[in-house]
Coordinates of C-alpha atoms and ligand atoms in Angstrom, one line a residue:
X5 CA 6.9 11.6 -11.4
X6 CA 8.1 14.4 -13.7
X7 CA 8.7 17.6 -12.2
X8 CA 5.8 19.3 -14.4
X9 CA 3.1 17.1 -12.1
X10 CA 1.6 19.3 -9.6
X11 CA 1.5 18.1 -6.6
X12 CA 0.1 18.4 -2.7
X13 CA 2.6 17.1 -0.3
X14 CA 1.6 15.8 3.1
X15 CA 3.8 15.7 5.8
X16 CA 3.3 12.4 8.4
X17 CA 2.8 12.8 12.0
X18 CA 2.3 9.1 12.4
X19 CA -1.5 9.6 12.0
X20 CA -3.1 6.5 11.0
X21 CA -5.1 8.7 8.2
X22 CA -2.1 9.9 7.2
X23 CA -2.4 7.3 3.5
X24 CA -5.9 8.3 3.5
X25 CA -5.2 11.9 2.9
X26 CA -2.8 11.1 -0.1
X27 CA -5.4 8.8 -1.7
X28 CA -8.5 11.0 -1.0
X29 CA -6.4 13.8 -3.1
X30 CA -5.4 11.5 -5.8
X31 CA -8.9 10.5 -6.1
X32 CA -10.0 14.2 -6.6
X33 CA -7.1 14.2 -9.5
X34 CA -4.1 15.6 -7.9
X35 CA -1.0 14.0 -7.2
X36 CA -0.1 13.7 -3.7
X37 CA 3.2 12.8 -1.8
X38 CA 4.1 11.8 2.0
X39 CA 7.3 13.1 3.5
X40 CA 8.6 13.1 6.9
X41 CA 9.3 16.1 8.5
X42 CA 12.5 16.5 8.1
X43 CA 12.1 16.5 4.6
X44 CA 15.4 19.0 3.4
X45 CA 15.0 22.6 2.0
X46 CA 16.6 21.0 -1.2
X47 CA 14.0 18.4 -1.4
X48 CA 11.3 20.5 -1.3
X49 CA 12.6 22.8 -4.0
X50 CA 13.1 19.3 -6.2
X51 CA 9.3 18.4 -5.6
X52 CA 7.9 22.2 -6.1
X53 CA 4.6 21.3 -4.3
X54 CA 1.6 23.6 -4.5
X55 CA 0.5 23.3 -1.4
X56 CA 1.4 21.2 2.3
X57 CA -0.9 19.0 4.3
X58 CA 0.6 18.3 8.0
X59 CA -1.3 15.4 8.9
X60 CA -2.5 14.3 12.5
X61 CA -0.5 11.9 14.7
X62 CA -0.4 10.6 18.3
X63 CA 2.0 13.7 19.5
X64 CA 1.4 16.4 21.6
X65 CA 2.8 19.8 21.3
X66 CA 3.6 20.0 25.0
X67 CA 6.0 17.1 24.4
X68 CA 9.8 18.0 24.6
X69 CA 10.0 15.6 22.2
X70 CA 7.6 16.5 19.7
X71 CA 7.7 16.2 16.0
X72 CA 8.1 19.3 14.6
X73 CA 7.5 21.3 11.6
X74 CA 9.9 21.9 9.1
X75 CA 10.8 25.8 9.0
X76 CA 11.4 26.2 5.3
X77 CA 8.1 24.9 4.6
X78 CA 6.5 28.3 5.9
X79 CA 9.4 29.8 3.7
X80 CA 8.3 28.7 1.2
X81 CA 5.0 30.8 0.9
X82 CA 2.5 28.0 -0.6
X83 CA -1.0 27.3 1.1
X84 CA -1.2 25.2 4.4
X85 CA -3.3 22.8 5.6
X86 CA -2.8 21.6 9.2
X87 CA -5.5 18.5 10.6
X88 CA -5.8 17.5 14.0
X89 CA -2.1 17.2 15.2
X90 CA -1.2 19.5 12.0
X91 CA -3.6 22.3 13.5
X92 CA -2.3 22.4 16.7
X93 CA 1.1 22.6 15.5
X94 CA 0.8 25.4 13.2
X95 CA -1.1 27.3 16.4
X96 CA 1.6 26.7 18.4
X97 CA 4.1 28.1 16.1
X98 CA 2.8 31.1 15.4
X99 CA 2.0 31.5 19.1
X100 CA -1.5 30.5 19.7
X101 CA -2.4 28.0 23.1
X102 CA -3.3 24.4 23.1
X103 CA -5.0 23.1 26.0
X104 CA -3.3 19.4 27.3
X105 CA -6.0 16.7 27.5
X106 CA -5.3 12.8 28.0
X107 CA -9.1 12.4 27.3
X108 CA -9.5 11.5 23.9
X109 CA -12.9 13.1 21.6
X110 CA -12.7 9.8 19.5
X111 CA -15.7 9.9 16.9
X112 CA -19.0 11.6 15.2
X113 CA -19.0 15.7 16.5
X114 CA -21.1 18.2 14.9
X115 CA -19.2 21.0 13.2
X116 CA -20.8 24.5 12.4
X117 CA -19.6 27.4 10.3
X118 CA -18.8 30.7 11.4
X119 CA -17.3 31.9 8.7
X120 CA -17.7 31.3 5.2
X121 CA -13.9 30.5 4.5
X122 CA -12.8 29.5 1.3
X123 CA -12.2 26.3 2.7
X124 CA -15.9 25.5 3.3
X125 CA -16.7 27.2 -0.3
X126 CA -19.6 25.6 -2.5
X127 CA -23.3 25.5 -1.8
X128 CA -23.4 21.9 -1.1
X129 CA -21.8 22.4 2.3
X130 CA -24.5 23.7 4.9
X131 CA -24.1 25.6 8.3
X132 CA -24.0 23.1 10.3
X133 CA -22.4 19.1 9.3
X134 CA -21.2 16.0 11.0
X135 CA -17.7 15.4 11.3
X136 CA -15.3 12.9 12.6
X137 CA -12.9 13.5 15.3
X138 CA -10.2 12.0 16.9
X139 CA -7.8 14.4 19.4
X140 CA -6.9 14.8 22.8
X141 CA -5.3 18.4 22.7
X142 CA -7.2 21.1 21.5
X143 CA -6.3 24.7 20.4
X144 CA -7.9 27.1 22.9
X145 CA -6.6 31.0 21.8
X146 CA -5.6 32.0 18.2
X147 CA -2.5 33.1 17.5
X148 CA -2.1 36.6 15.9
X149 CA -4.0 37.4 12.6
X150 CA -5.5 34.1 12.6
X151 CA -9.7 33.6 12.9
X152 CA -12.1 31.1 14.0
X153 CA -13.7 29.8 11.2
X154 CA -15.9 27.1 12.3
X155 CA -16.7 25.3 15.6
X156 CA -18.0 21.9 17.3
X157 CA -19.3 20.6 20.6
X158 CA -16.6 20.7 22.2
X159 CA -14.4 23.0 21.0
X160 CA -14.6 26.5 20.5
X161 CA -12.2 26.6 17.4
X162 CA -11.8 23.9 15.8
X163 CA -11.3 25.4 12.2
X164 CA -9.1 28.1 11.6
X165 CA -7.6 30.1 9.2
X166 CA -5.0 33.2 8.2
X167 CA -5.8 34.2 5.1
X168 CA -3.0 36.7 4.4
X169 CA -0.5 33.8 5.1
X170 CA -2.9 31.1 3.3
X171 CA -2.7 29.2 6.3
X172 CA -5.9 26.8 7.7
X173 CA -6.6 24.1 10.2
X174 CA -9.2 21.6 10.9
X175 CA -9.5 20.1 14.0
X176 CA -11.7 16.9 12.8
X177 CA -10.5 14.5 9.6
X178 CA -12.0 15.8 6.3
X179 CA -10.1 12.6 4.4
X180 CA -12.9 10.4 6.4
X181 CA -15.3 9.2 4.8
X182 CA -17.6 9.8 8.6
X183 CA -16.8 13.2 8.2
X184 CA -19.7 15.3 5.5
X185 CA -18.2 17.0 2.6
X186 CA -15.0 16.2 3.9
X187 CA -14.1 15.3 0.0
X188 CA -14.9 19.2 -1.0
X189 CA -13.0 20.8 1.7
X190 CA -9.9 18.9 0.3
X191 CA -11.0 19.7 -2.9
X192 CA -11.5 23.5 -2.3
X193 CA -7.9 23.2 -0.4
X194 CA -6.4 21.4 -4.2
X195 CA -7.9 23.7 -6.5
X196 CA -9.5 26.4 -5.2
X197 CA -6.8 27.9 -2.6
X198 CA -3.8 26.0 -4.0
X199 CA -4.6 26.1 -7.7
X200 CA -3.7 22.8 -8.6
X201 CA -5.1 21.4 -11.8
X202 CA -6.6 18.5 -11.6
X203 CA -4.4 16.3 -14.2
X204 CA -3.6 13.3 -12.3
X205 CA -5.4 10.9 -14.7
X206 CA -5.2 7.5 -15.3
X207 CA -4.2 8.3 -19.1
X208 CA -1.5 11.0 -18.3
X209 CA 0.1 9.1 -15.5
X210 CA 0.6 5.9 -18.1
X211 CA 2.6 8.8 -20.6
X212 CA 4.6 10.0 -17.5
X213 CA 5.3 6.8 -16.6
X214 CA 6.1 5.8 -20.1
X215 CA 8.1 8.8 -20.8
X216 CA 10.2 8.3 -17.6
X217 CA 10.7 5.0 -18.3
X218 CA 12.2 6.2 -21.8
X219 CA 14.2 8.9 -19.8
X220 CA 16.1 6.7 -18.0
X221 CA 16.7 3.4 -19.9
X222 CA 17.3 5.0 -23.4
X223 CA 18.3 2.3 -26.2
X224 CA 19.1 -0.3 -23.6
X225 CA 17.4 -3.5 -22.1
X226 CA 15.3 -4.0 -19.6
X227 CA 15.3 -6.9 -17.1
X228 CA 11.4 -7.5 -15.4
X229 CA 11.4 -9.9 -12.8
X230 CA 7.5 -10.8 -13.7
X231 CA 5.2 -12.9 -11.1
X232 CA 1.9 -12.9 -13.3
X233 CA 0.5 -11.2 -10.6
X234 CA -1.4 -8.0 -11.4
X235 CA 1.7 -5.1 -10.7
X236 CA 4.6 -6.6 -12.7
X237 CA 2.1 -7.5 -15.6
X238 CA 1.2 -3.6 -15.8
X239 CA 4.8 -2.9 -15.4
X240 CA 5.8 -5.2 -18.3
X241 CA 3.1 -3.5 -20.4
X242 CA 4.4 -0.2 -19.6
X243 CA 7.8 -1.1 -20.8
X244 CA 7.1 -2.5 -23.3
X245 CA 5.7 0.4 -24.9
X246 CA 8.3 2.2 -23.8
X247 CA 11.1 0.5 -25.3
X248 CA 9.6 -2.4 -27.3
X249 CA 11.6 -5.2 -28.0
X250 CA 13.9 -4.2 -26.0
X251 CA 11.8 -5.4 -22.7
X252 CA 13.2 -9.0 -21.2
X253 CA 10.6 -10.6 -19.0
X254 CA 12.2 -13.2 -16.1
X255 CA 9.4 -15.7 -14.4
X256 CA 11.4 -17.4 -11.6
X257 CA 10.0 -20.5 -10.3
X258 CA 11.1 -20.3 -6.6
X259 CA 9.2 -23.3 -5.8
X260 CA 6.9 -21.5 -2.9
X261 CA 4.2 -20.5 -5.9
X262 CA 1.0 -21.9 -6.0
X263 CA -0.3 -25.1 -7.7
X264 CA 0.1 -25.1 -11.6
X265 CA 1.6 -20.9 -11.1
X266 CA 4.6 -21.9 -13.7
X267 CA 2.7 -23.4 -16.2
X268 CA -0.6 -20.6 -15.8
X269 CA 1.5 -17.9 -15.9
X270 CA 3.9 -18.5 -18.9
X271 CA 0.4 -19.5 -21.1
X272 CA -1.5 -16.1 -19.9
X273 CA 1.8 -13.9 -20.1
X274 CA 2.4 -14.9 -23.5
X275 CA -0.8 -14.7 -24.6
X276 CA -2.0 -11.7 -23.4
X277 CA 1.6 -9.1 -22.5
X278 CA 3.1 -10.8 -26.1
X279 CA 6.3 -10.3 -24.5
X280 CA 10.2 -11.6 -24.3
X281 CA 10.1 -14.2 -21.6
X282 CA 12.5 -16.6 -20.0
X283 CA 11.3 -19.0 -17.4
X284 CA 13.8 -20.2 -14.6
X285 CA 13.4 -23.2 -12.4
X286 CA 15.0 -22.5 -9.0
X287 CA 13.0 -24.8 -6.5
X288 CA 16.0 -26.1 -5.6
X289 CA 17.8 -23.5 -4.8
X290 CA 15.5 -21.6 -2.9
X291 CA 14.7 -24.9 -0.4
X292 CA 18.4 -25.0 0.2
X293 CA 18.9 -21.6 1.1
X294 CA 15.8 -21.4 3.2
X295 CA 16.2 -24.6 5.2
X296 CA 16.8 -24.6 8.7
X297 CA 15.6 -20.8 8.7
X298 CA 12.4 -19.9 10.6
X299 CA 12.9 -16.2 11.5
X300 CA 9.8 -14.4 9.0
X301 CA 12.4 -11.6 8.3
X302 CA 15.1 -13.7 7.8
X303 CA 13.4 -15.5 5.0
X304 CA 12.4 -12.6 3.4
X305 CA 15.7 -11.4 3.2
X306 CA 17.2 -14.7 2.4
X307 CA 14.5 -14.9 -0.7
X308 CA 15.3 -11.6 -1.6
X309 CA 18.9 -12.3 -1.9
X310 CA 18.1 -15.2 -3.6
X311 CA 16.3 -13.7 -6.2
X312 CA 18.8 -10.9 -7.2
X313 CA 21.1 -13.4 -7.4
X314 CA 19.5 -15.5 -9.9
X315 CA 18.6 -12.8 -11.8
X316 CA 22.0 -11.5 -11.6
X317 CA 23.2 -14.7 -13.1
X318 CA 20.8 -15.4 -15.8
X319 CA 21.0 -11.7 -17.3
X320 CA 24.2 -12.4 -17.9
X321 CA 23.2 -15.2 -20.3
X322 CA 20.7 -12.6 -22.0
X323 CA 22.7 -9.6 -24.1
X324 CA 23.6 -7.3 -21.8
X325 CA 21.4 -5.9 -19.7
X326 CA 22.2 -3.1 -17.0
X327 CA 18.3 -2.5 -15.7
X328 CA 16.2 -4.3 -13.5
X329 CA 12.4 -3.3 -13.2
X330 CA 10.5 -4.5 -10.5
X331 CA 6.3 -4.0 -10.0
X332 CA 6.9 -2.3 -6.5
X333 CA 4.0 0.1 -5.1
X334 CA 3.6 2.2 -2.9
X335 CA 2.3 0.6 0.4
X336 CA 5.5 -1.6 -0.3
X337 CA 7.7 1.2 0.1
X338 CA 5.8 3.0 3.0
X339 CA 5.4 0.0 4.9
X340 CA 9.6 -1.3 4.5
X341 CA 10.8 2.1 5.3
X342 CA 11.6 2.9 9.1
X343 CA 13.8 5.6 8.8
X344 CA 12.6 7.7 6.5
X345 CA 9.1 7.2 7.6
X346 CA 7.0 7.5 10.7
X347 CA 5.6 3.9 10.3
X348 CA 7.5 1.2 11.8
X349 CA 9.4 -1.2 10.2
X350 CA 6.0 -4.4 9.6
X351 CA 7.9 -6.6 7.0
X352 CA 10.8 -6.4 4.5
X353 CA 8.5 -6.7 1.4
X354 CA 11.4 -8.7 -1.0
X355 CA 11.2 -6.0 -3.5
X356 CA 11.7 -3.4 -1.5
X357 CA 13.4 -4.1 2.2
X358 CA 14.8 -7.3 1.5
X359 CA 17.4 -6.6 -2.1
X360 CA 20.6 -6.5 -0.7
X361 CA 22.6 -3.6 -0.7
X362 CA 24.5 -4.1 -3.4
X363 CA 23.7 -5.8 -7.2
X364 CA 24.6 -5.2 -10.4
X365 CA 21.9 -3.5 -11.9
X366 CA 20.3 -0.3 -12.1
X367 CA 17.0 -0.6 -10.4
X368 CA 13.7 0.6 -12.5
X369 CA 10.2 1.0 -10.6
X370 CA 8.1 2.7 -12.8
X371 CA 4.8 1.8 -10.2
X372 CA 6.7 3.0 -6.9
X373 CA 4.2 5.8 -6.4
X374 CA 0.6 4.2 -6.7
X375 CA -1.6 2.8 -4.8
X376 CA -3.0 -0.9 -5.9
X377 CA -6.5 1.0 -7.1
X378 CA -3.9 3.0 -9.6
X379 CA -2.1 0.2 -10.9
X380 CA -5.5 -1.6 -11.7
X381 CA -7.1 1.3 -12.8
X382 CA -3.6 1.5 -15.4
X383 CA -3.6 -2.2 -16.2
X384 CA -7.6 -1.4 -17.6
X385 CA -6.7 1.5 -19.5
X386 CA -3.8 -0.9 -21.3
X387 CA -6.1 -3.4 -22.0
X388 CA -4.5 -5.8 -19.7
X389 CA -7.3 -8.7 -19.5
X390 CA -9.8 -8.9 -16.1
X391 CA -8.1 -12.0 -15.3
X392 CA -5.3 -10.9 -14.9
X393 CA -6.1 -7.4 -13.7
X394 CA -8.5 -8.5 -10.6
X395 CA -6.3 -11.8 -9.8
X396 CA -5.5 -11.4 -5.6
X397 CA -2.1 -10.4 -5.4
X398 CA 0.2 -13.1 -4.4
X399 CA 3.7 -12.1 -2.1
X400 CA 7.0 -12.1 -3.7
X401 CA 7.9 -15.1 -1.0
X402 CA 5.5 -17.3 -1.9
X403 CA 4.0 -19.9 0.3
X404 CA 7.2 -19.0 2.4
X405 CA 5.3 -16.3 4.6
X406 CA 2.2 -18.9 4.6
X407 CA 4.3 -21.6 5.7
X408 CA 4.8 -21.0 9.7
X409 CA 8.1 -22.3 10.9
X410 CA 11.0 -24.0 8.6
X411 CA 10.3 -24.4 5.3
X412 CA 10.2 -27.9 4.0
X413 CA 9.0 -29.9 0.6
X414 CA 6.5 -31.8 2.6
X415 CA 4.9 -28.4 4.0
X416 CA 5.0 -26.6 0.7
X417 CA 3.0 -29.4 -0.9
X418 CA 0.2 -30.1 1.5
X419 CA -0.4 -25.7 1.4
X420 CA -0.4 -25.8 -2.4
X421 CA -3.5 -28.7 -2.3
X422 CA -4.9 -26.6 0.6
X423 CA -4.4 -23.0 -1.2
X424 CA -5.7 -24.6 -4.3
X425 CA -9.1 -26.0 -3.2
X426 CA -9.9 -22.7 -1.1
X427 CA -9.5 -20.6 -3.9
X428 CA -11.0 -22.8 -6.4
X429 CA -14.4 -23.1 -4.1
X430 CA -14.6 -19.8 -3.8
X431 CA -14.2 -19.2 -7.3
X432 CA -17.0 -21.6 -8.1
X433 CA -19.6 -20.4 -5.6
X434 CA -18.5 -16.5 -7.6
X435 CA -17.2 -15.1 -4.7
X436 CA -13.5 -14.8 -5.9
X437 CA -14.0 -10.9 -6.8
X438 CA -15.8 -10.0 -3.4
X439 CA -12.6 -10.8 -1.7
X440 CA -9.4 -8.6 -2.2
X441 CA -7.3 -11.5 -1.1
X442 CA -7.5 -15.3 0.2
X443 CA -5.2 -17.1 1.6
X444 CA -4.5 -20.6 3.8
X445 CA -1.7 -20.7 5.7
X446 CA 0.6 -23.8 7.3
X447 CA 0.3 -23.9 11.4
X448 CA 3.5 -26.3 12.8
X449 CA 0.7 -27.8 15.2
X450 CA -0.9 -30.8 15.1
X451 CA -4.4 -31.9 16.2
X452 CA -6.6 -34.7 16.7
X453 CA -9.3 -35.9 14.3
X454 CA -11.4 -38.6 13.6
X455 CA -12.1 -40.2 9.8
X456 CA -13.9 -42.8 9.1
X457 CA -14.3 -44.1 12.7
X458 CA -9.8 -44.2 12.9
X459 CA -8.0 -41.5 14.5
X460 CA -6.4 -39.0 13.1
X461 CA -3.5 -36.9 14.6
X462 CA -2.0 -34.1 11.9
X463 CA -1.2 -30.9 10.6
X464 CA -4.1 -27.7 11.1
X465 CA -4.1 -24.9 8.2
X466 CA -5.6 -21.8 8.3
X467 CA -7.8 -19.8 5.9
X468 CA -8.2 -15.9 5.9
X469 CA -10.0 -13.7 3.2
X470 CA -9.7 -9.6 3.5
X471 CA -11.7 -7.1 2.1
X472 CA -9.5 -3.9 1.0
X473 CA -8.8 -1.1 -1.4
X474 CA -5.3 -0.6 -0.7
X475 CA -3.9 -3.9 1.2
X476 CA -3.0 -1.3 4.1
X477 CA -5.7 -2.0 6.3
X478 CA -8.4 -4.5 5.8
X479 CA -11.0 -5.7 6.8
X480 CA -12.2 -9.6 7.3
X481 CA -14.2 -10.9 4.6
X482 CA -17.6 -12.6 5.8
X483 CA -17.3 -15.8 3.7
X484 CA -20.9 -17.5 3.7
X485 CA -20.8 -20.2 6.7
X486 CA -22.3 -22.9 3.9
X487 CA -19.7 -21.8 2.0
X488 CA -16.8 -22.2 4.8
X489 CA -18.1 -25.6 5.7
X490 CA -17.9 -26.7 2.2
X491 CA -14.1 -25.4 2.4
X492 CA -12.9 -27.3 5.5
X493 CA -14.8 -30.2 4.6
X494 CA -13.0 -30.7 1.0
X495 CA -9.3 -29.7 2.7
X496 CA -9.8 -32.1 5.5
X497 CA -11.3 -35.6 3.1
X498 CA -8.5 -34.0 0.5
X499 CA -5.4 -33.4 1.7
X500 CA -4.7 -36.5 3.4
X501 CA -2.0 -34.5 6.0
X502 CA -4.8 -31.8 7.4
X503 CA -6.7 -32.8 10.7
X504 CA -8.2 -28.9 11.3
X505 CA -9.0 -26.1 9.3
X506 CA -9.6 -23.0 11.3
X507 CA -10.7 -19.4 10.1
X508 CA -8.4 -16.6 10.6
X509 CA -11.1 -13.3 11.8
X510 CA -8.3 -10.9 12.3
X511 CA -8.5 -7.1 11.3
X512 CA -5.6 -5.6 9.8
X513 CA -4.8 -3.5 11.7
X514 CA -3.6 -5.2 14.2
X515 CA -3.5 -8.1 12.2
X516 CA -1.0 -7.9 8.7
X517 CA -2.4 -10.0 6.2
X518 CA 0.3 -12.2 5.7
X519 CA 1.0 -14.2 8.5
X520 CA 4.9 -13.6 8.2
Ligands
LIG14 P1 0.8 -7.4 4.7 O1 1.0 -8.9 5.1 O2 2.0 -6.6 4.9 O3 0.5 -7.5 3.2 O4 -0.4 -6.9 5.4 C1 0.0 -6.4 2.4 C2 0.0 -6.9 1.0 O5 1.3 -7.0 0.5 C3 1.5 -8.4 0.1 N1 2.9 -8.7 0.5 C4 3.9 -8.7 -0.4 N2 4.0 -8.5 -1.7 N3 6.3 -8.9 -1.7 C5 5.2 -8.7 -2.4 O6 5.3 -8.5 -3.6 C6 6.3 -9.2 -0.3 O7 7.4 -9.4 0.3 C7 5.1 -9.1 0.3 N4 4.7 -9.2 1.6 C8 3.3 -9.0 1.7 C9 0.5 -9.2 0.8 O8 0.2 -10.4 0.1 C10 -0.7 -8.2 0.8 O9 -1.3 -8.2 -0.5

């Protein structure tokens, strides 16, 4: 984002709120970033934020090994806010006690005010309020010049502040939606203490975007490796008006798309984006370089190689072209970073973890920083049609990561029949926008059935629908039972190759939502 966005930057402890916290202050209309904590001095002069969130984690200060705070940030003289393992961190440092518990307070407390900070400002928020915690440690004396500002069950300070240093700290999590008015206490944090305006709008974050866009590519072309799923159709529209013509759209048929995807996607893309767009058939070429493999990661990579490669190859029969734009978000990023971030490495996400290190083109992701809610909320605003907009989204590798095991022909075609009648049911019965994603995947098991009095002995799919707002956790869908029955029943007299259907019920976490 430019440098002129204001912005709150939160600092992750490996909290599992920590992606909350950034979305719950985007929401309120203020740009928020993650960092590690060693985020450098010279970072945090480039990214001028307005205020710092230090999120919770699983750490204890009484670990030699803690996570600590960076320094400069209390340098730097802009407003704190320190939650749950935040809190205890900023007590510590300034010299206050934390008691050590391995009993965890894990869920609803009640919170009462004992002071009327300016963190608890507004008349909406009474004395006394439920609010969600989740800590073992717990700050037991104040440093200097700091006060108790409010207090629960069981503990005597669980909100703090300093107001001459513009420091505060909440013991319970105010970005849950469990906890009451958490959303105004971040809010009076935003605006009221760290004057941030509230300008992160849909309609200035598309002229950012835009204007970025024109920053960096100038007069030249742009490359878009475009799925027809919902993030590299906004990110072709945003080029486009950026620099027009100029805007080269690449659909690559790696032959691990769903049924019909080639033909769909070209028809809808050039009717509704209006844009410059090549189509490349590289089933082949993908099969050969995946067979034998049955490592997830190692197709990933292998597809992500792949890719560049083609793409490498192909620009060069367009005019020359030295960008490459690519409809990455931000979970992609968070989740395929393990050095820079806190969160383990779950999966090389092929437009993010799994490029290779070096290709020939600059790389353009004008959609890095937003959350899927962001990007849909953009693709509305450009008048991107519904269909397109609330399609599921559909990973870079295809059927690959649905496909458990080596990758074959035979397998890609029986999932493509199988993926194809699950969604198409639960289109019919109009339950395709209750979902946030649906999915069969390819077991390499087989099982006994019986048809029409013979026996059958074959392959067993498996289907899984997830509810979510930002594909970083989810949630099962509850899919009808009628409606499930009808699913199975159609796969199994359908796809001649399927003995079993089963339904996946997995969380995410611990479940990802791919299966690879
Ligand atoms: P997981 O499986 O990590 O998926 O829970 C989260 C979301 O990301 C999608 N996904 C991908 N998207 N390239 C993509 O463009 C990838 O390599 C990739 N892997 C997973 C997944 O479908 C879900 O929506």
């Amino acid at each position: 984002m430019s440098q002129s966005t204001e912005s709150i930057l939160i600092i992750d402890f490996g909290s599992q709120y920590t992606q909350l916290i950034a979305r719950r202050i985007r929401e309120l209309g203020v740009y928020s970033i993650i960092k590690t904590n060693n985020i450098s001095l010279k970072e945090l002069k480039q990214l001028k934020p307005k205020g710092v969130i230090l999120s919770g984690g699983p750490e204890s200060v009484h670990k030699s090994t803690k996570l600590s705070m960076p320094k400069h940030l209390l340098d730097y003289n802009i407003p704190i806010l320190g939650i749950c393992y935040g809190m205890q961190l900023l007590a510590d440092y300034f010299g206050g006690k934390i008691s050590q518990s391995s009993k965890k307070e894990f869920g609803p407390s009640s919170f009462t005010k004992v002071k009327n900070s300016k963190l608890f400002r507004g008349k909406d928020i009474p004395k006394e309020f439920n609010v969600w915690m989740s800590h073992s440690d717990k700050v037991i004396k104040l440093p200097r010049n700091f006060e108790v500002i409010g207090s629960s069950v069981n503990s005597n300070i669980s909100a703090f502040s300093c107001d001459k240093l513009n420091i505060f700290g909440l013991q319970f999590h105010p970005e849950v939606t469990h906890t009451d008015h958490g959303r105004k206490i971040l809010d009076n944090f935003c605006i009221k203490i760290c004057s941030c305006r509230k300008s992160w709008t849909t309609k200035n974050k598309i002229q950012e975007i835009i204007l970025d866009i024109k920053d960096k590519v100038g007069n030249e072309r742009v490359l878009l490796a475009l799925s027809g799923g919902v993030d590299s159709s906004v990110v072709a529209a945003l080029i486009k008006r950026a620099v027009g013509k100029n805007l080269y759209c690449m659909f690559i048929n790696t032959g691990l798309l769903r049924k019909n995807e080639e033909r769909d996607v070209e028809a809808t893309i050039k009717k509704s984006l209006k844009v410059n767009l090549v189509v490349i058939n590289a089933e082949k070429k993908f099969l050969k370089n995946l067979k034998g493999i049955t490592d997830p990661e190692a197709k990933r990579k292998i597809i992500g190689e792949t890719f560049i490669r083609i793409f490498e190859k192909e620009s060069k029969k367009l005019k020359k072209i030295n960008f490459l734009a690519q409809g990455t978000i931000y979970p992609d990023v968070i989740e395929s970073s393990s050095t820079k971030s806190k969160s383990d490495v779950i999966k090389s996400h092929h437009n993010v973890g799994g490029l290779p290190k070096k290709f020939n083109f600059y790389l353009i992701e004008p959609i890095r920083k937003l959350f899927k809610d962001e990007v849909r909320k953009i693709g509305k605003e450009l008048s991107i049609p519904d269909y397109l907009i609330d399609r599921h989204p559909f990973p870079g590798p295809g059927l690959a990561v649905r496909i458990i095991g080596e990758v074959t022909q035979e397998k890609i075609s029986i999932l493509r029949e199988v993926d194809h009648i699950f969604i198409n049911e639960i289109k019919n019965a109009g339950f395709y926008n209750k979902i946030s994603q649906a999915l069969a995947v390819f077991l390499p098991i087989k099982s006994v059935g019986v048809m029409g009095d013979q026996r059958k002995y074959n392959y067993v799919v498996a289907i899984r629908a997830v509810k979510t707002s930002d594909f970083m956790t989810a949630n099962i869908s509850e899919i009808p039972y009628k409606m499930l029955n009808m699913i199975s029943t159609r796969i199994v007299n359908e796809v001649p190759k399927v003995a079993r259907v089963v339904y996946d019920i997995t969380n995410k976490p611990p479940g990802t939502i791919e299966w690879e």
